[in-house]
Amino acid sequence: MERLHEKYLKELAPKLKSDLGLKNVMQVPRLKKISINTGIGAIKDNKDLLESFTDELTELTGQKPYIRKARVSEAGFKIKKGDIVGLTVTLRSERMWAFLDKFINIVLPRVRDFRGLSTTSFDNSGNYSTGIREHVIFPEINPNVVKSIRSLQVTIVTSSNDVDRNRALFAALGMPFSKGEGK
């Protein structure tokens, strides 16, 4: 069992139950999945760059990404129906906990000029999304052999729709929120 998952089960869930005034431990918010999405933009025509980036995304997530194809043609973006437009990976269970542990403790501290994550990035369903500008900050990626630097969107989906409960969950997990923003 992953270190962060074990800590959540043994320490954080009971503590959150009492702090949030919940009657049952099943009411405590928990993580359901982490979705990592990226658009491929200009590399869609270069098969070598696309394959290289797919391998890098596989390496940093631990599973092969799903190739997203365009559903309709869009002349303004020079996209035809069926063209590859992005990659997505959905992590659950142990891979999800391992990725979140690595994301909080290794990746975010490596971000240049990092001042904390925004506390306003929760959607109406209580899920948290953040963007990473350069995928080379992940420790698995060797920046000397990367052919194209791409950005990633990381979405963490929880079981609760309450933003305040989810904010408390992420703070307990060690998510480095910025201190200057309003709640």
PDB file of C-alpha atoms in Angstrom:
ATOM      1  CA  MET A   1       0.000   0.000   0.000  1.00  0.00           C
ATOM      2  CA  GLU A   2       1.277   3.448  -0.869  1.00  0.00           C
ATOM      3  CA  ARG A   3       2.606   5.682   1.901  1.00  0.00           C
ATOM      4  CA  LEU A   4       0.091   8.496   1.304  1.00  0.00           C
ATOM      5  CA  HIS A   5      -2.852   6.084   1.045  1.00  0.00           C
ATOM      6  CA  GLU A   6      -1.903   4.388   4.305  1.00  0.00           C
ATOM      7  CA  LYS A   7      -1.568   7.768   6.011  1.00  0.00           C
ATOM      8  CA  TYR A   8      -5.003   8.763   4.698  1.00  0.00           C
ATOM      9  CA  LEU A   9      -6.669   5.596   5.992  1.00  0.00           C
ATOM     10  CA  LYS A  10      -5.001   5.506   9.415  1.00  0.00           C
ATOM     11  CA  GLU A  11      -4.566   9.171  10.348  1.00  0.00           C
ATOM     12  CA  LEU A  12      -6.276  11.629   8.038  1.00  0.00           C
ATOM     13  CA  ALA A  13      -9.738  10.089   7.574  1.00  0.00           C
ATOM     14  CA  PRO A  14     -10.475   9.827  11.338  1.00  0.00           C
ATOM     15  CA  LYS A  15      -9.033  13.314  11.918  1.00  0.00           C
ATOM     16  CA  LEU A  16     -11.080  14.815   9.070  1.00  0.00           C
ATOM     17  CA  LYS A  17     -14.191  13.075  10.400  1.00  0.00           C
ATOM     18  CA  SER A  18     -13.850  14.807  13.743  1.00  0.00           C
ATOM     19  CA  ASP A  19     -12.646  18.160  12.325  1.00  0.00           C
ATOM     20  CA  LEU A  20     -15.503  18.397   9.829  1.00  0.00           C
ATOM     21  CA  GLY A  21     -18.093  17.195  12.346  1.00  0.00           C
ATOM     22  CA  LEU A  22     -19.169  14.190  10.293  1.00  0.00           C
ATOM     23  CA  LYS A  23     -21.126  11.339  11.850  1.00  0.00           C
ATOM     24  CA  ASN A  24     -19.687   8.521   9.750  1.00  0.00           C
ATOM     25  CA  VAL A  25     -16.201   7.922   8.333  1.00  0.00           C
ATOM     26  CA  MET A  26     -17.850   7.142   4.965  1.00  0.00           C
ATOM     27  CA  GLN A  27     -18.846  10.826   4.722  1.00  0.00           C
ATOM     28  CA  VAL A  28     -15.183  11.858   4.686  1.00  0.00           C
ATOM     29  CA  PRO A  29     -14.162  12.909   1.157  1.00  0.00           C
ATOM     30  CA  ARG A  30     -11.868  10.466  -0.625  1.00  0.00           C
ATOM     31  CA  LEU A  31     -10.064  10.400  -3.931  1.00  0.00           C
ATOM     32  CA  LYS A  32     -11.776   8.603  -6.813  1.00  0.00           C
ATOM     33  CA  LYS A  33      -9.396   9.194  -9.709  1.00  0.00           C
ATOM     34  CA  ILE A  34      -6.754  11.467 -11.196  1.00  0.00           C
ATOM     35  CA  SER A  35      -7.026  12.432 -14.839  1.00  0.00           C
ATOM     36  CA  ILE A  36      -4.010  13.765 -16.747  1.00  0.00           C
ATOM     37  CA  ASN A  37      -4.856  15.455 -20.053  1.00  0.00           C
ATOM     38  CA  THR A  38      -2.725  17.107 -22.679  1.00  0.00           C
ATOM     39  CA  GLY A  39      -3.269  18.530 -26.118  1.00  0.00           C
ATOM     40  CA  ILE A  40      -0.679  17.703 -28.724  1.00  0.00           C
ATOM     41  CA  GLY A  41      -1.017  20.834 -30.839  1.00  0.00           C
ATOM     42  CA  ALA A  42       1.714  21.253 -33.435  1.00  0.00           C
ATOM     43  CA  ILE A  43       3.240  17.792 -32.961  1.00  0.00           C
ATOM     44  CA  LYS A  44       0.152  16.050 -34.393  1.00  0.00           C
ATOM     45  CA  ASP A  45       1.740  15.931 -37.841  1.00  0.00           C
ATOM     46  CA  ASN A  46       5.122  14.646 -36.630  1.00  0.00           C
ATOM     47  CA  LYS A  47       4.742  10.951 -35.819  1.00  0.00           C
ATOM     48  CA  ASP A  48       8.210  10.732 -34.209  1.00  0.00           C
ATOM     49  CA  LEU A  49       7.503  13.579 -31.748  1.00  0.00           C
ATOM     50  CA  LEU A  50       4.043  12.192 -30.961  1.00  0.00           C
ATOM     51  CA  GLU A  51       5.433   8.725 -30.254  1.00  0.00           C
ATOM     52  CA  SER A  52       8.211  10.198 -28.106  1.00  0.00           C
ATOM     53  CA  PHE A  53       5.747  12.249 -26.049  1.00  0.00           C
ATOM     54  CA  THR A  54       3.416   9.259 -25.660  1.00  0.00           C
ATOM     55  CA  ASP A  55       6.328   7.230 -24.279  1.00  0.00           C
ATOM     56  CA  GLU A  56       7.235  10.044 -21.859  1.00  0.00           C
ATOM     57  CA  LEU A  57       3.623  10.305 -20.645  1.00  0.00           C
ATOM     58  CA  THR A  58       3.545   6.520 -20.197  1.00  0.00           C
ATOM     59  CA  GLU A  59       6.727   6.702 -18.151  1.00  0.00           C
ATOM     60  CA  LEU A  60       5.555   9.452 -15.809  1.00  0.00           C
ATOM     61  CA  THR A  61       2.067   8.022 -15.180  1.00  0.00           C
ATOM     62  CA  GLY A  62       2.807   4.306 -15.210  1.00  0.00           C
ATOM     63  CA  GLN A  63       0.204   3.462 -17.838  1.00  0.00           C
ATOM     64  CA  LYS A  64      -0.285   4.034 -21.541  1.00  0.00           C
ATOM     65  CA  PRO A  65      -2.305   7.123 -22.462  1.00  0.00           C
ATOM     66  CA  TYR A  66      -5.568   6.993 -24.374  1.00  0.00           C
ATOM     67  CA  ILE A  67      -5.358   8.771 -27.746  1.00  0.00           C
ATOM     68  CA  ARG A  68      -8.100  11.378 -28.160  1.00  0.00           C
ATOM     69  CA  LYS A  69      -9.322  11.954 -31.713  1.00  0.00           C
ATOM     70  CA  ALA A  70     -11.318  14.844 -33.125  1.00  0.00           C
ATOM     71  CA  ARG A  71     -15.047  14.114 -33.343  1.00  0.00           C
ATOM     72  CA  VAL A  72     -15.743  16.795 -35.929  1.00  0.00           C
ATOM     73  CA  SER A  73     -13.694  18.719 -38.463  1.00  0.00           C
ATOM     74  CA  GLU A  74     -12.709  22.294 -37.595  1.00  0.00           C
ATOM     75  CA  ALA A  75     -11.316  24.316 -40.506  1.00  0.00           C
ATOM     76  CA  GLY A  76     -10.092  27.171 -38.295  1.00  0.00           C
ATOM     77  CA  PHE A  77      -7.726  24.849 -36.460  1.00  0.00           C
ATOM     78  CA  LYS A  78      -6.898  22.700 -39.527  1.00  0.00           C
ATOM     79  CA  ILE A  79      -8.325  19.601 -37.828  1.00  0.00           C
ATOM     80  CA  LYS A  80     -10.128  16.854 -39.689  1.00  0.00           C
ATOM     81  CA  LYS A  81     -12.489  14.357 -38.130  1.00  0.00           C
ATOM     82  CA  GLY A  82     -10.397  11.480 -36.740  1.00  0.00           C
ATOM     83  CA  ASP A  83      -7.155  13.482 -36.296  1.00  0.00           C
ATOM     84  CA  ILE A  84      -5.314  12.965 -33.021  1.00  0.00           C
ATOM     85  CA  VAL A  85      -5.855  16.035 -30.818  1.00  0.00           C
ATOM     86  CA  GLY A  86      -4.747  14.917 -27.368  1.00  0.00           C
ATOM     87  CA  LEU A  87      -3.758  12.255 -24.894  1.00  0.00           C
ATOM     88  CA  THR A  88      -5.385  11.361 -21.604  1.00  0.00           C
ATOM     89  CA  VAL A  89      -4.576   9.033 -18.721  1.00  0.00           C
ATOM     90  CA  THR A  90      -6.958   8.098 -15.911  1.00  0.00           C
ATOM     91  CA  LEU A  91      -5.297   6.796 -12.748  1.00  0.00           C
ATOM     92  CA  ARG A  92      -7.162   4.921 -10.045  1.00  0.00           C
ATOM     93  CA  SER A  93      -6.280   2.919  -6.940  1.00  0.00           C
ATOM     94  CA  GLU A  94      -2.572   2.441  -6.128  1.00  0.00           C
ATOM     95  CA  ARG A  95      -1.269   4.245  -9.226  1.00  0.00           C
ATOM     96  CA  MET A  96      -3.422   7.236  -8.312  1.00  0.00           C
ATOM     97  CA  TRP A  97      -2.001   7.389  -4.779  1.00  0.00           C
ATOM     98  CA  ALA A  98       1.568   6.912  -6.029  1.00  0.00           C
ATOM     99  CA  PHE A  99       1.149   9.694  -8.607  1.00  0.00           C
ATOM    100  CA  LEU A 100      -0.388  12.085  -6.054  1.00  0.00           C
ATOM    101  CA  ASP A 101       2.419  11.424  -3.566  1.00  0.00           C
ATOM    102  CA  LYS A 102       5.026  12.098  -6.271  1.00  0.00           C
ATOM    103  CA  PHE A 103       3.091  15.156  -7.518  1.00  0.00           C
ATOM    104  CA  ILE A 104       2.877  16.803  -4.083  1.00  0.00           C
ATOM    105  CA  ASN A 105       6.313  15.928  -2.705  1.00  0.00           C
ATOM    106  CA  ILE A 106       8.595  15.872  -5.747  1.00  0.00           C
ATOM    107  CA  VAL A 107       7.049  17.556  -8.789  1.00  0.00           C
ATOM    108  CA  LEU A 108       5.485  20.719  -7.351  1.00  0.00           C
ATOM    109  CA  PRO A 109       8.645  21.765  -5.452  1.00  0.00           C
ATOM    110  CA  ARG A 110      10.520  21.565  -8.783  1.00  0.00           C
ATOM    111  CA  VAL A 111       8.259  24.150 -10.455  1.00  0.00           C
ATOM    112  CA  ARG A 112      10.132  27.348 -11.199  1.00  0.00           C
ATOM    113  CA  ASP A 113       8.954  30.335  -9.051  1.00  0.00           C
ATOM    114  CA  PHE A 114       6.396  28.160  -7.271  1.00  0.00           C
ATOM    115  CA  ARG A 115       4.262  30.125  -4.821  1.00  0.00           C
ATOM    116  CA  GLY A 116       1.618  27.524  -4.098  1.00  0.00           C
ATOM    117  CA  LEU A 117      -1.452  26.181  -5.855  1.00  0.00           C
ATOM    118  CA  SER A 118      -4.555  28.297  -6.268  1.00  0.00           C
ATOM    119  CA  THR A 119      -7.361  27.594  -3.813  1.00  0.00           C
ATOM    120  CA  THR A 120      -9.930  28.761  -6.373  1.00  0.00           C
ATOM    121  CA  SER A 121      -9.342  25.935  -8.869  1.00  0.00           C
ATOM    122  CA  PHE A 122     -12.219  23.799  -7.574  1.00  0.00           C
ATOM    123  CA  ASP A 123     -15.146  23.241  -9.931  1.00  0.00           C
ATOM    124  CA  ASN A 124     -18.826  23.038  -8.927  1.00  0.00           C
ATOM    125  CA  SER A 125     -18.473  19.300  -8.287  1.00  0.00           C
ATOM    126  CA  GLY A 126     -15.619  19.838  -5.823  1.00  0.00           C
ATOM    127  CA  ASN A 127     -12.900  18.478  -8.123  1.00  0.00           C
ATOM    128  CA  TYR A 128      -9.514  20.200  -8.271  1.00  0.00           C
ATOM    129  CA  SER A 129      -7.679  21.027 -11.521  1.00  0.00           C
ATOM    130  CA  THR A 130      -4.257  22.509 -12.063  1.00  0.00           C
ATOM    131  CA  GLY A 131      -1.924  22.930 -14.994  1.00  0.00           C
ATOM    132  CA  ILE A 132       1.737  22.063 -15.395  1.00  0.00           C
ATOM    133  CA  ARG A 133       3.535  24.102 -18.071  1.00  0.00           C
ATOM    134  CA  GLU A 134       6.499  21.784 -18.618  1.00  0.00           C
ATOM    135  CA  HIS A 135       6.244  18.028 -18.280  1.00  0.00           C
ATOM    136  CA  VAL A 136      10.035  17.823 -17.839  1.00  0.00           C
ATOM    137  CA  ILE A 137       9.720  18.649 -14.115  1.00  0.00           C
ATOM    138  CA  PHE A 138       8.755  15.028 -13.476  1.00  0.00           C
ATOM    139  CA  PRO A 139      11.754  13.023 -12.214  1.00  0.00           C
ATOM    140  CA  GLU A 140      11.259  10.209 -14.774  1.00  0.00           C
ATOM    141  CA  ILE A 141      11.787  12.550 -17.707  1.00  0.00           C
ATOM    142  CA  ASN A 142      15.335  13.308 -18.837  1.00  0.00           C
ATOM    143  CA  PRO A 143      15.228  16.919 -20.088  1.00  0.00           C
ATOM    144  CA  ASN A 144      18.322  16.348 -22.241  1.00  0.00           C
ATOM    145  CA  VAL A 145      16.558  13.852 -24.526  1.00  0.00           C
ATOM    146  CA  VAL A 146      13.104  15.491 -24.658  1.00  0.00           C
ATOM    147  CA  LYS A 147      12.198  16.477 -28.197  1.00  0.00           C
ATOM    148  CA  SER A 148       9.184  18.661 -27.385  1.00  0.00           C
ATOM    149  CA  ILE A 149       8.102  20.238 -24.098  1.00  0.00           C
ATOM    150  CA  ARG A 150       4.358  19.923 -23.497  1.00  0.00           C
ATOM    151  CA  SER A 151       1.956  21.092 -20.807  1.00  0.00           C
ATOM    152  CA  LEU A 152      -0.355  18.874 -18.754  1.00  0.00           C
ATOM    153  CA  GLN A 153      -3.651  19.351 -16.972  1.00  0.00           C
ATOM    154  CA  VAL A 154      -4.061  17.358 -13.760  1.00  0.00           C
ATOM    155  CA  THR A 155      -7.602  16.894 -12.419  1.00  0.00           C
ATOM    156  CA  ILE A 156      -8.190  15.235  -9.057  1.00  0.00           C
ATOM    157  CA  VAL A 157     -11.719  13.852  -8.688  1.00  0.00           C
ATOM    158  CA  THR A 158     -13.142  13.311  -5.201  1.00  0.00           C
ATOM    159  CA  SER A 159     -16.234  11.674  -3.754  1.00  0.00           C
ATOM    160  CA  SER A 160     -17.578  14.869  -2.190  1.00  0.00           C
ATOM    161  CA  ASN A 161     -19.287  17.805  -3.901  1.00  0.00           C
ATOM    162  CA  ASP A 162     -18.507  20.128  -0.984  1.00  0.00           C
ATOM    163  CA  VAL A 163     -15.585  22.415  -1.861  1.00  0.00           C
ATOM    164  CA  ASP A 164     -14.750  23.190   1.785  1.00  0.00           C
ATOM    165  CA  ARG A 165     -14.506  19.489   2.663  1.00  0.00           C
ATOM    166  CA  ASN A 166     -12.320  18.843  -0.368  1.00  0.00           C
ATOM    167  CA  ARG A 167     -10.097  21.810   0.477  1.00  0.00           C
ATOM    168  CA  ALA A 168      -9.656  20.323   3.969  1.00  0.00           C
ATOM    169  CA  LEU A 169      -8.847  16.916   2.434  1.00  0.00           C
ATOM    170  CA  PHE A 170      -6.194  18.346   0.103  1.00  0.00           C
ATOM    171  CA  ALA A 171      -4.667  20.446   2.869  1.00  0.00           C
ATOM    172  CA  ALA A 172      -4.457  17.345   5.087  1.00  0.00           C
ATOM    173  CA  LEU A 173      -2.809  15.395   2.248  1.00  0.00           C
ATOM    174  CA  GLY A 174      -0.138  18.108   2.059  1.00  0.00           C
ATOM    175  CA  MET A 175      -1.220  19.995  -1.061  1.00  0.00           C
ATOM    176  CA  PRO A 176       0.798  23.251  -1.064  1.00  0.00           C
ATOM    177  CA  PHE A 177      -1.882  25.915  -1.440  1.00  0.00           C
ATOM    178  CA  SER A 178      -0.850  29.555  -1.696  1.00  0.00           C
ATOM    179  CA  LYS A 179      -1.418  31.479   1.506  1.00  0.00           C
ATOM    180  CA  GLY A 180      -2.341  34.875   0.029  1.00  0.00           C
ATOM    181  CA  GLU A 181      -5.546  33.813  -1.752  1.00  0.00           C
ATOM    182  CA  GLY A 182      -9.025  33.988  -0.282  1.00  0.00           C
ATOM    183  CA  LYS A 183     -10.939  30.848   0.519  1.00  0.00           C
TER     184      LYS A 183
END
